Coordinates of C-alpha atoms and ligand atoms in Angstrom, one line a residue:
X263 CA -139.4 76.5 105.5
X264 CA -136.1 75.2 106.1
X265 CA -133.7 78.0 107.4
X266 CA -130.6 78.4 107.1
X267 CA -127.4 80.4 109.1
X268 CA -123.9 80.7 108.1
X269 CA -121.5 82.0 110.9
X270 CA -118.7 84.5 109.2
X271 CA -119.6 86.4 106.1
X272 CA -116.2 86.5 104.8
X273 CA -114.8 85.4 101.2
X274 CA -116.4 81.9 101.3
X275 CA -119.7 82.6 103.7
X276 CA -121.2 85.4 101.6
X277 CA -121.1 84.1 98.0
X278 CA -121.8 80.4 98.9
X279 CA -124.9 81.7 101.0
X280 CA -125.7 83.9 98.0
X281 CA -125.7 81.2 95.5
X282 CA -127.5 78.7 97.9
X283 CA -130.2 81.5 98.5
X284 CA -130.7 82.5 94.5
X285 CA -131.2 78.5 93.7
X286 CA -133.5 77.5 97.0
X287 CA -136.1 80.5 96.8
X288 CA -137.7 78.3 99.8
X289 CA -134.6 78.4 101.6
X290 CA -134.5 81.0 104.2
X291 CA -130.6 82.2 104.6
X292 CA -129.4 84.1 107.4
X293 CA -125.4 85.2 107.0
X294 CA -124.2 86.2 110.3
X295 CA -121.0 88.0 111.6
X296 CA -119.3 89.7 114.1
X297 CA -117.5 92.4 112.3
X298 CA -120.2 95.3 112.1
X299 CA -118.9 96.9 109.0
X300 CA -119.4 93.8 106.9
X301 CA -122.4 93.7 107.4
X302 CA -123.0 96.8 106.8
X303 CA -121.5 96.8 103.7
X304 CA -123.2 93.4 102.7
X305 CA -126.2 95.1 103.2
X306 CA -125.3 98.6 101.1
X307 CA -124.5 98.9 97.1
X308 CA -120.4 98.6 97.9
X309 CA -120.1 94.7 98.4
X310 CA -117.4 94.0 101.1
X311 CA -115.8 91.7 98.9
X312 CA -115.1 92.3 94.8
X313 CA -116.3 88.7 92.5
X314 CA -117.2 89.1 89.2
X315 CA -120.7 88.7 89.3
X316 CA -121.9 88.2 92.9
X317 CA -123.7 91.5 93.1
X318 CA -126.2 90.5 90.5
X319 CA -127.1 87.1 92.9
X320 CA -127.1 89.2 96.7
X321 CA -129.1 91.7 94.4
X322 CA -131.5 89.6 93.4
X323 CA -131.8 87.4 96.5
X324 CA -131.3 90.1 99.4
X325 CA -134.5 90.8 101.6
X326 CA -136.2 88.1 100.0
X327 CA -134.6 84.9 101.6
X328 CA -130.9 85.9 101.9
X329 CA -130.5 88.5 104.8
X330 CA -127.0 89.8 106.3
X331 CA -127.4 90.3 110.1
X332 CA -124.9 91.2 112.8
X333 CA -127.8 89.2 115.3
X334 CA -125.7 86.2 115.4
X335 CA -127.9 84.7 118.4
X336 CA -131.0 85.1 117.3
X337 CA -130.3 83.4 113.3
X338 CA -128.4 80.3 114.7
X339 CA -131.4 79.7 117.5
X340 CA -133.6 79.9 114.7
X341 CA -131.7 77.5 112.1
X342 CA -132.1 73.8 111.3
X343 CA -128.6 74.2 109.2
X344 CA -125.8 76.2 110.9
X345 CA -122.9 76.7 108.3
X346 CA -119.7 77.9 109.9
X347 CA -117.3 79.6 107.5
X348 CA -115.2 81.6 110.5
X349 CA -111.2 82.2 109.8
X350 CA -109.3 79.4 110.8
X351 CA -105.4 81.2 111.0
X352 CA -102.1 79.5 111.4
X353 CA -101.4 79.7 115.1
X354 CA -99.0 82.7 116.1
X355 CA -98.0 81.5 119.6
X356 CA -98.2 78.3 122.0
X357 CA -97.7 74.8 120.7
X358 CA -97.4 74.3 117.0
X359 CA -96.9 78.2 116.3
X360 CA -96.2 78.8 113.0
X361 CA -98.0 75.9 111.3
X362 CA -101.1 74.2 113.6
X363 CA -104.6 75.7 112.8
X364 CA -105.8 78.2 115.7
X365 CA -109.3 77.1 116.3
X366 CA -110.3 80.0 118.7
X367 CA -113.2 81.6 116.6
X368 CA -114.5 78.3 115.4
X369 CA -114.3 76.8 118.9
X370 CA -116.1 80.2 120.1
X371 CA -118.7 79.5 117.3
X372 CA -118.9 76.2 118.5
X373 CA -119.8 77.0 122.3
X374 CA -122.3 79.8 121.2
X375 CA -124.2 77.5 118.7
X376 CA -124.4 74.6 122.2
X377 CA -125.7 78.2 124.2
X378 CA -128.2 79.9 122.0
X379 CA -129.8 76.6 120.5
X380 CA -133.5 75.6 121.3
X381 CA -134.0 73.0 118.3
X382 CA -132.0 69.8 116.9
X383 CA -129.3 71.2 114.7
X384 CA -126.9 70.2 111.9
X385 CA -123.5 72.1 112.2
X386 CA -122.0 72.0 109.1
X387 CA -117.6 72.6 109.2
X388 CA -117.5 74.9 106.3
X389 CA -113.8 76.4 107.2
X390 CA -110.7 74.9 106.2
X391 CA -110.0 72.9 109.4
X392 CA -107.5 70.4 110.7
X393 CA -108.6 66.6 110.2
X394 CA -110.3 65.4 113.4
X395 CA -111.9 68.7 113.9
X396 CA -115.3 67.5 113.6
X397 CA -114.9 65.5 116.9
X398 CA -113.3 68.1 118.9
X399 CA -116.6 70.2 118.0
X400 CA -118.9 67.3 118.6
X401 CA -118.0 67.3 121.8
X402 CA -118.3 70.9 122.5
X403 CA -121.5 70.9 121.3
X404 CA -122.7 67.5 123.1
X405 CA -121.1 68.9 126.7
X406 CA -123.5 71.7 126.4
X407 CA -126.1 70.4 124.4
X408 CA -129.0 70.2 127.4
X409 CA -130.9 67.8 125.5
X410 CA -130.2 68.8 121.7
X411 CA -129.3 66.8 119.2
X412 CA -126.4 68.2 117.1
X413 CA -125.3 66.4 113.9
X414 CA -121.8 67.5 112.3
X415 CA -121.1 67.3 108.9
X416 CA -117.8 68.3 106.9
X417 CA -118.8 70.3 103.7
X418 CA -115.5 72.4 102.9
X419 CA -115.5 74.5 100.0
X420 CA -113.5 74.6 96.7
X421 CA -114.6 77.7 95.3
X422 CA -111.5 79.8 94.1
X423 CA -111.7 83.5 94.9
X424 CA -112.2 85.8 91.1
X425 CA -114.3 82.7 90.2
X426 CA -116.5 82.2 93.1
X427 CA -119.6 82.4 91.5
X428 CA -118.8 80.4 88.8
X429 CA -117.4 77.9 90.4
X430 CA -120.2 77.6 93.3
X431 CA -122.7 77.5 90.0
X432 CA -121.2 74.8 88.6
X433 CA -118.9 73.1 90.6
X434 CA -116.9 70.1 90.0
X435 CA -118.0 68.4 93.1
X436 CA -119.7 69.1 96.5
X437 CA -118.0 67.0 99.2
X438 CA -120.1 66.6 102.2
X439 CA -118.8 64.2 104.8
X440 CA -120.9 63.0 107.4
X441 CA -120.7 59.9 110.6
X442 CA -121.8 56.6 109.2
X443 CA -124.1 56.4 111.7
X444 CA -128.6 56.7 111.1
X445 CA -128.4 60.6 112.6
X446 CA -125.0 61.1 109.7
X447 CA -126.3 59.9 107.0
X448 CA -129.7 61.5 107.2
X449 CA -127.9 64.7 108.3
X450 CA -125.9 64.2 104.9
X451 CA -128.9 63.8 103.0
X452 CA -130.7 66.8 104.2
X453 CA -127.6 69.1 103.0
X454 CA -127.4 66.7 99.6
X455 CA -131.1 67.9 99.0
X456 CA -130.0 71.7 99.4
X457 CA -127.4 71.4 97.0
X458 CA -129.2 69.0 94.2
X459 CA -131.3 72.5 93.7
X460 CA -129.2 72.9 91.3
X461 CA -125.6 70.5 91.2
X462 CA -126.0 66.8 89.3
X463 CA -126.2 64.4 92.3
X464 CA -124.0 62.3 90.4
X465 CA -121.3 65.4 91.5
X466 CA -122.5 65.4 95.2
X467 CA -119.8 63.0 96.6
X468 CA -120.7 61.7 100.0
X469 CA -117.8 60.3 102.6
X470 CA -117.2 60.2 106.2
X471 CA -115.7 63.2 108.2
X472 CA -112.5 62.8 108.0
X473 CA -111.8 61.9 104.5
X474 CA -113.8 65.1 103.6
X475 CA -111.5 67.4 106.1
X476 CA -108.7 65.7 104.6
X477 CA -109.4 66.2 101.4
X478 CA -109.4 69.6 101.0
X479 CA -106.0 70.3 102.9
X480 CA -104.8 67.7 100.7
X481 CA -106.7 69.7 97.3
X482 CA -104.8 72.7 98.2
X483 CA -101.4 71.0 99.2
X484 CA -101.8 69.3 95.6
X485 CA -102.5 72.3 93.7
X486 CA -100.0 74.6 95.7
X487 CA -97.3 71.7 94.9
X488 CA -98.3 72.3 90.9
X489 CA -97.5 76.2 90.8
X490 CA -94.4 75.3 93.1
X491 CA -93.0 72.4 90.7
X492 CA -93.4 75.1 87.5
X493 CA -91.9 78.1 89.1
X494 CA -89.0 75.1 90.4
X495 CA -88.5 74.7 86.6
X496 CA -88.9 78.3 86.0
X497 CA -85.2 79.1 87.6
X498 CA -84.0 76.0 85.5
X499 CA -85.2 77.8 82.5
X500 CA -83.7 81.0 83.1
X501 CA -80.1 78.8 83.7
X502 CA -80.4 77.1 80.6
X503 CA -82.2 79.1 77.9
X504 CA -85.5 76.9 78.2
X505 CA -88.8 78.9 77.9
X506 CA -90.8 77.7 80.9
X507 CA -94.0 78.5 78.7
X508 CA -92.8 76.0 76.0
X509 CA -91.8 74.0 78.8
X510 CA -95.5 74.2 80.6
X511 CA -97.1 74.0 77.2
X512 CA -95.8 70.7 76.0
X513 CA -95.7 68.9 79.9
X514 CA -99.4 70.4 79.8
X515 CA -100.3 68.7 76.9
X516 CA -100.1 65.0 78.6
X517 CA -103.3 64.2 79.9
X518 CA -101.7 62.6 82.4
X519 CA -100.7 65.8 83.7
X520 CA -103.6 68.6 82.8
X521 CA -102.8 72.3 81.6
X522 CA -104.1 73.8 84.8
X523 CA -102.2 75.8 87.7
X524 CA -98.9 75.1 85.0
X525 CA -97.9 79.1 84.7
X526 CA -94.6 79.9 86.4
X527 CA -95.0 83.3 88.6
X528 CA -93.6 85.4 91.6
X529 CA -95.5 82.6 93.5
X530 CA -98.6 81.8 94.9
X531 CA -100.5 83.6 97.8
X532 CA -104.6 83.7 99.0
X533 CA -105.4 82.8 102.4
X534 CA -105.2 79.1 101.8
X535 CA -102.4 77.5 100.2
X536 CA -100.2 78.3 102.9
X537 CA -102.2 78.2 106.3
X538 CA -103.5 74.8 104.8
X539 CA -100.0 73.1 103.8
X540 CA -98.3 74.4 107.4
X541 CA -101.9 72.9 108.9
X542 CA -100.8 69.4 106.8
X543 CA -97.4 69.6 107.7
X544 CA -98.3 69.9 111.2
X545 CA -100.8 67.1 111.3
X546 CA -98.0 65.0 109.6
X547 CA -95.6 65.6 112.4
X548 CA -98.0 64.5 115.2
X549 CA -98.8 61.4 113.5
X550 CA -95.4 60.6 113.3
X551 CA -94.4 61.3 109.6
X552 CA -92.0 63.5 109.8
X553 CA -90.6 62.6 106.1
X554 CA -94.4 63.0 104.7
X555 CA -94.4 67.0 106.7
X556 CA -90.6 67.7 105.2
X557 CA -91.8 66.7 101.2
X558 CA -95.0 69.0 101.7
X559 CA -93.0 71.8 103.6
X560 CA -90.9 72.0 100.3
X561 CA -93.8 73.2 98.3
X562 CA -93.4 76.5 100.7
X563 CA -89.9 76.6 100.4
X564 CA -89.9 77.0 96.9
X565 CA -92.5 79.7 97.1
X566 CA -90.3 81.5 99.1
X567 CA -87.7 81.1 96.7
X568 CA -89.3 82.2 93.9
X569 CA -90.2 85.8 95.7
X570 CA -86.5 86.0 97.1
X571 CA -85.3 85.7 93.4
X572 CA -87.5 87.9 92.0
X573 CA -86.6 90.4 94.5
X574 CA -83.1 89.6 93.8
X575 CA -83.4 89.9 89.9
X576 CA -84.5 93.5 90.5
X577 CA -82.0 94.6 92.7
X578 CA -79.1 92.8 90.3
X579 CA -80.3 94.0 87.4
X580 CA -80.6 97.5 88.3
X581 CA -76.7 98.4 89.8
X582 CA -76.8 95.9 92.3
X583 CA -79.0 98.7 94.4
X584 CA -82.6 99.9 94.4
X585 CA -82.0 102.6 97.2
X586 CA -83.9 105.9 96.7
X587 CA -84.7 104.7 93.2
X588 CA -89.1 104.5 92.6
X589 CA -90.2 100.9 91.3
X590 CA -93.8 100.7 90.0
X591 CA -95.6 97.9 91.3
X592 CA -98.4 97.1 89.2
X593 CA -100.9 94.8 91.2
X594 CA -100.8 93.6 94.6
X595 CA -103.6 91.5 94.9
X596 CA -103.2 87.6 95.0
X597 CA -104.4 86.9 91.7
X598 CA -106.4 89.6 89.4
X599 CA -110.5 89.7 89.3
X600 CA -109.9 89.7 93.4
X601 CA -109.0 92.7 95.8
X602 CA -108.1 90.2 98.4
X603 CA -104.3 91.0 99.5
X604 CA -104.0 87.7 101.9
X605 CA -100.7 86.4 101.7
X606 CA -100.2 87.9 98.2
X607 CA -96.3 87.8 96.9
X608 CA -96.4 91.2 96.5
X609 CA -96.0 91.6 100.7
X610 CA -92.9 89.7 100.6
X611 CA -91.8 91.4 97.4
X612 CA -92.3 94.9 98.2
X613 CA -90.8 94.3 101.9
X614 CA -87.6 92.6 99.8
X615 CA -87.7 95.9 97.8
X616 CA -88.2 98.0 101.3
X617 CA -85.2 96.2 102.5
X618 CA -83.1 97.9 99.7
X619 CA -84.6 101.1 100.8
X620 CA -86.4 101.6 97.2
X621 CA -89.3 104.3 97.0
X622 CA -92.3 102.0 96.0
X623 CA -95.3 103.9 93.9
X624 CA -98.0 101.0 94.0
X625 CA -101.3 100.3 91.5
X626 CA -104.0 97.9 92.3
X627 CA -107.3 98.2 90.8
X628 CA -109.3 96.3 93.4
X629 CA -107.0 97.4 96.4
X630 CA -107.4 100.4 98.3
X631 CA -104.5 102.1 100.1
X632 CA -105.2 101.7 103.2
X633 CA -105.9 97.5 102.6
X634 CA -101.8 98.1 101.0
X635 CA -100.4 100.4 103.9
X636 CA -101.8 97.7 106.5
X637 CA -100.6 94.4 104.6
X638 CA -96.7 96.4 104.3
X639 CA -96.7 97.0 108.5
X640 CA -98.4 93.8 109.6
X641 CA -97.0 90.6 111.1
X642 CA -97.1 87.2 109.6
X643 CA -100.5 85.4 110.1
X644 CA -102.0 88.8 112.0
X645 CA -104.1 89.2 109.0
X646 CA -106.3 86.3 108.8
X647 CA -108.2 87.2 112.1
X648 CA -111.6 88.8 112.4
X649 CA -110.7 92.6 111.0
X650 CA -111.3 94.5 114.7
X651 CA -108.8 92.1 116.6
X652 CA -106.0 93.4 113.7
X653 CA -103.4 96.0 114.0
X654 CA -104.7 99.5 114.0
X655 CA -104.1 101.3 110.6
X656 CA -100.9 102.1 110.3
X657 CA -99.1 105.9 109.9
X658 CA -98.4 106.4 106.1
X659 CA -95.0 104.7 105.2
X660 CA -92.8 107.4 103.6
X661 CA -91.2 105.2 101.1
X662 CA -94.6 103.6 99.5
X663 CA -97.2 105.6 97.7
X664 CA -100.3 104.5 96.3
X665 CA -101.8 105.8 93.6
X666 CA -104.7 105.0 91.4
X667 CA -103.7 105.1 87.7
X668 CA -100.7 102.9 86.1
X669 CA -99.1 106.0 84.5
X670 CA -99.3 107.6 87.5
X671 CA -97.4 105.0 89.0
X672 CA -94.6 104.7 86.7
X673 CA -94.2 108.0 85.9
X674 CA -90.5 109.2 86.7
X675 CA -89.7 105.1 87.7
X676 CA -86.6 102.9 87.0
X677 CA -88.5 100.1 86.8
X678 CA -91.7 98.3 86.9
X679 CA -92.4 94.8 88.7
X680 CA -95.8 93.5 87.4
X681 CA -97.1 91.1 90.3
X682 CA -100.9 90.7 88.9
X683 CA -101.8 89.3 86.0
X684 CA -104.9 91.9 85.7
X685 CA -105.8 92.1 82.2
X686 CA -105.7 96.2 81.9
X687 CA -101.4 95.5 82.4
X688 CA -101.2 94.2 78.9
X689 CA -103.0 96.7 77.2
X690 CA -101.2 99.6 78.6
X691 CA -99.6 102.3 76.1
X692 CA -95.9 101.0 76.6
X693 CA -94.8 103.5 74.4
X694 CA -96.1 106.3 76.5
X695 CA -94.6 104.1 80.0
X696 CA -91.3 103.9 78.6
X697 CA -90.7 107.9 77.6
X698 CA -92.2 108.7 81.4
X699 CA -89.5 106.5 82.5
X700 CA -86.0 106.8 83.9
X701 CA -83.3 105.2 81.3
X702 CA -82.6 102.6 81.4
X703 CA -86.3 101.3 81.9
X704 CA -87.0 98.1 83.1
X705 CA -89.8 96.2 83.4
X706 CA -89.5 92.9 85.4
X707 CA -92.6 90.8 84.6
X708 CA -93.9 88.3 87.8
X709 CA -96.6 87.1 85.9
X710 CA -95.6 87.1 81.8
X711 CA -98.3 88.9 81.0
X712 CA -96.8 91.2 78.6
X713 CA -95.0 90.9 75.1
X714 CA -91.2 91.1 75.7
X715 CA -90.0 91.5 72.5
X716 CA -92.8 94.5 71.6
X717 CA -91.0 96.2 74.8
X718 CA -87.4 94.8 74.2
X719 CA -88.0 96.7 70.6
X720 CA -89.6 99.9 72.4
X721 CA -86.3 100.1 74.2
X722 CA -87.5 98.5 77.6
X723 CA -84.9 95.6 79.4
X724 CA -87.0 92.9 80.4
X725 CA -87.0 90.0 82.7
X726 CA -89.9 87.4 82.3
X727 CA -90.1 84.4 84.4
X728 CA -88.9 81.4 83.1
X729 CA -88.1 82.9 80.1
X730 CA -84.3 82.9 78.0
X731 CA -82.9 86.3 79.2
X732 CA -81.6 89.5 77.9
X733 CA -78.3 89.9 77.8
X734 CA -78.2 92.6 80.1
X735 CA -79.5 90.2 82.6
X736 CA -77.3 87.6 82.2
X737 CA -74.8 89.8 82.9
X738 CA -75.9 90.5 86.2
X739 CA -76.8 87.0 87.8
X740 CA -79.1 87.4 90.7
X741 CA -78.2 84.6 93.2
X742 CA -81.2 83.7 95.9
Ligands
NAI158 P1 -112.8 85.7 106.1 O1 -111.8 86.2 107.0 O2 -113.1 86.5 104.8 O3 -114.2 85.5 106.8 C1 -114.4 85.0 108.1 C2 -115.4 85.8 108.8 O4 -115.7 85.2 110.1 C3 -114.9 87.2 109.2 O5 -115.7 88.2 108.7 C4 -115.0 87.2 110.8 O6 -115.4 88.5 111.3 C5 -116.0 86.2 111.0 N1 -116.0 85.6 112.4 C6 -114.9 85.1 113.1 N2 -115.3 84.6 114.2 C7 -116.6 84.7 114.3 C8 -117.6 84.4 115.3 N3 -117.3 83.8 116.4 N4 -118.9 84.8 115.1 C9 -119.3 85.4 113.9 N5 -118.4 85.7 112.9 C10 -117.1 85.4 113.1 O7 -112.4 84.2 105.7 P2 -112.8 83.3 104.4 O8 -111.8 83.6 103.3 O9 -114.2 83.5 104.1 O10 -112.4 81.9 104.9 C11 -113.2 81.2 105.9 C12 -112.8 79.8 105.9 O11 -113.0 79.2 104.6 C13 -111.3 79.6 106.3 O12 -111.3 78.4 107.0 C14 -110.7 79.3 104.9 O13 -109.6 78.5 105.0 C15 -111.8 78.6 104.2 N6 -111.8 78.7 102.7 C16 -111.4 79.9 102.1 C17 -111.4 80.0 100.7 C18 -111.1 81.3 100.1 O14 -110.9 81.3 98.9 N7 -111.0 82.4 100.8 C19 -111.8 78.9 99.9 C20 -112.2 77.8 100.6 C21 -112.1 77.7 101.9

C-alpha cells in the first residue's frame, strides 16, 4: 500500500488530502501538524476550516485511509510521498522584509523529513514557494540524507478557498514539475498515477521545477492583476458616470478576455495574492528587473487604493466624520462561502474606519469574534504563521462589537459597509434595516451585491462601486 503524509493541515493540506484519500481507497493518507488544536478539531464534528462540502469527503474517508495526526515523525518515516503544505509568510524582518518568502517552517519541515527518514522518499513542494526553492530543499535533504534517496517534485495547488472541493474534483489542471533526470521523471510519474484516480491525464501537465514554482506565483500575480485592472476602472466609472458592471459585462464578453475575476470590489484579500506578488516582486529585483518588480507591485498599489477610497467614501459622505457614529459591517471574511479572514479588506477597512474613531458593530457568518478581535490588533504578515507562534488574544477593543445577527448589527447604525458578498446580504428585509437605522441611512456597498434603486426608493443613500452615483455623493467627493 502506498502511503501517504502531508506536513501542515491547514486550508490547502486538509482538503487536497481529503479528496486524494476519498478517490485512492488504497491510498493510505496521513495529514500531520504541529498545531494541536487542528488536529483535534480535524478529528471532531467542528471542521477546523469551513468549505462547502468537505465534511461529507473527511466523513466518509476518516479512520479508513485518511487519518489526522499530531505524530509528525512517525507518518513521514513511514511515507513513500511526503506532501508539504506548511505556511510560507512574507518575511517580517532581515533581508527582503516586506516582500521575500520566509522559508523557516518549510526549511524546518525539510531538515525533520532528512532526520526521521528510514526509506527513499519523494518530497513533494505543495506550498506556494519562491522559484528555486526546490534546490535549496534538495540540498537540505541530500546533506543529511545518510544514504536516502529523496526526489523533489513541485506540485502547487490552485484550488480556491469556498470552492476547494470542487475545484480539487475537477480541476483545470494538476501541475506537477519534476528534474529531467531518470529519478524526476519516475518520481513524476508516481504522483501522475495518484492523481489519474480520478483527473483526465490529458489535464495532468508535467514540467520541470521551476516552471511549475513559477507558475503559480505567476497564476496568482495574473489573476490579482484582473481584480486590480476592474476596481482601476471602477474609480473611472464613478468620475464619469460609467457603470463598471456594464463596463465588465461587455469587456467580459471578448473571448479574448474571459468573464472571470471581472467584478470591481473593496479589493482583493486571501493569504495568497499578496504574499505571492511581493514573493514575485522580490524574485524580480534579485534577478535584476527592477521594471518587471515595479509593473507587478502596481497590482498592490491599486488594491490599496481601492480600500483607502472606500474608507474615504464613508467618511465623506457621512459629514466628513465617522467619530462616535456605529457603522455595520456586514462580512469580514475574504470572499463569502469561507471564514478565512487572511488579508481580507475588511482589516484595512475597519482600521481606516478605527482611524476616524467610528464605533464598529461587525457580522460575519463564518467568523467568530475572537478570529475578528485578533485580525483588528495584529501586525502585518503576523497572521500567516503557525497559530501558537501568533499574538496572544487580544483584550476586547471598546470601539468594535461583534455580534451574530445582521439586524443586530445595524440596529441604531448610520450606515452599513457590506464587505462580503455572502448571499444572506441580499435577501435581507431592507425595509426593516432602514427604520432601525439612524437618518440619514446609508449603505455603502463593497461588493454590489444589493439592488440600489429598491434601497434608493426605500429611502436609503447608496454608494455602489463602480457605479453612477447619487447625488448626495457627488456632492461630497471622497479624494484617496
Ligand atoms: P495554513 O496556515 O492554513 O496551514 C499551514 C499549516 O502548517 C498550519 O496548520 C501550521 O501549523 C502547519 N505547520 C507549519 N510548520 C509546520 C511544521 N514544521 N510541521 C508541521 N506542521 C507545520 O496555510 P494554507 O492556507 O493551507 O497554505 C499552505 C501553503 O499553500 C502556503 O504556501 C500557501 O501559499 C499555499 N496555498 C494556499 C492556498 C489557499 O487558498 N489557502 C491555495 C494554494 C496554495
Amino acid at each position: 500500500m502506498v502511503k501517504i503524509c502531508c506536513i501542515g493541515a491547514g486550508y490547502v493540506g486538509g482538503p487536497t488530502m481529503a479528496v486524494i484519500a476519498l478517490k485512492c481507497p488504497e491510498i493510505q493518507v496521513a495529514v500531520v501538524d504541529i498545531a494541536a488544536p487542528r488536529i483535534n478539531a480535524w478529528n471532531s464534528e467542528h471542521l477546523p476550516i469551513y468549505e462547502p462540502g468537505l465534511d461529507e469527503v473527511v466523513k466518509e474517508c476518516r479512520g479508513r485511509n485518511l487519518f489526522f495526526s499530531t505524530d509528525v515523525e512517525k507518518h513521514v518515516a513511514e511515507s513513500d510521498i511526503v506532501f508539504v503544505s506548511v505556511n510560507t509568510p512574507t518575511k517580517t524582518q532581515g533581508l527582503g522584509a516586506g516582500k521575500a518568502a520566509d522559508l523557516t517552517y518549510w526549511e524546518s519541515a525539510a531538515r525533520m523529513i532528512a532526520d526521521v527518514s528510514k526509506s527513499d522518499k519523494i518530497v513533494v513542494e505543495k506550498s506556494t514557494v519562491p522559484v528555486k526553492t526546490a534546490e535549496a530543499i534538495e540540498r537540505i535533504l541530500t546533506h543529511n540524507r545518510k544514504g536516502i534517496n529523496f526526489t523533489i517534485l513541485s506540485n502547487p495547488e490552485f484550488l480556491a478557498e469556498g470552492t476547494a472541493i470542487k475545484d480539487l474534483f475537477n480541476p483545470d489542471r494538476v501541475l506537477i514539475g519534476g528534474r529531467e533526470t531518470p529519478e524526476g521523471q519516475k518520481a513524476i510519474h508516481a504522483l501522475r498515477d495518484v492523481y489519474a484516480h480520478w483527473v483526465p491525464v490529458e489535464r495532468i501537465l508535467c514540467t520541470n521545477l521551476w516552471s511549475a514554482e513559477l507558475s503559480k506565483l505567476a497564476a496568482n500575480a495574473f489573476l490579482a492583476q484582473r481584480i486590480s485592472s476592474v476596481n482601476a476602472i471602477s474609480a473611472l466609472c464613478e468620475a464619469t458616470g460609467a457603470d463598471v458592471t456594464q463596463v465588465s459585462h461587455a469587456i467580459g464578453t471578448d473571448s479574448r478576455i474571459g468573464p472571470k475575476f471581472l467584478n470591481a470590489s473593496v479589493g482583493f484579500g486571501g493569504s495568497c495574492f499578496q504574499k505571492d506578488i511581493l514573493n514575485l516582486v522580490y524574485i524580480c529585483e534579485c534577478n535584476g528587473l527592477p521594471e518587471v518588480a515595479n509593473y507587478w507591485k502596481q497590482v498592490i498599489k491599486v488594491n490599496d487604493y481601492q480600500k483607502t477610497r472606500f474608507v474615504n467614501r464613508v467618511v465623506s459622505s457621512m459629514f466628513n466624520t465617522v467619530s462616535g457614529k456605529k457603522i455595520a459591517i456586514l462580512g469580514f471574511a475574504f470572499k463569502k462561502d469561507t471564514g478565512d479572514t487572511r488579508e481580507t479588506p475588511a482589516i484595512d477597512v475597519c482600521k481606516g474606519l478605527l482611524g476616524d474613531k467610528a464605533k464598529l458593530s461587525v457580522f460575519d457568518p463564518q467568523v467568530t469574534e475572537d478570529q475578528i478581535i485578533r485580525d483588528l490588533s495584529m501586525k502585518k504578515f503576523d497572521w500567516d504563521h503557525p497559530a501558537h507562534l501568533q499574538p496572544l488574544s487580544p483584550s476586547n477593543n471598546k470601539q468594535v462589537t461583534v455580534v451574530w445577527d445582521a439586524y443586530e448589527a445595524i440596529k441604531d447604525a448610520h450606515g452599513i459597509c457590506i464587505l462580503t458578498e455572502w448571499d444572506e446580504f441580499k435577501k435581507l428585509d431592507y425595509k426593516k434595516v432602514y427604520d432601525s437605522m439612524q437618518k440619514p441611512a446609508f449603505v455603502f456597498d463593497g461588493r454590489n451585491v444589493v439592488d440600489a434603486n429598491k434601497l434608493r426608493e426605500i429611502g436609503f443613500i447608496v454608494y455602489s462601486v463602480g457605479k453612477p452615483l447619487d447625488s448626495w455623493l457627488k456632492d461630497m467627493p471622497a479624494v484617496a
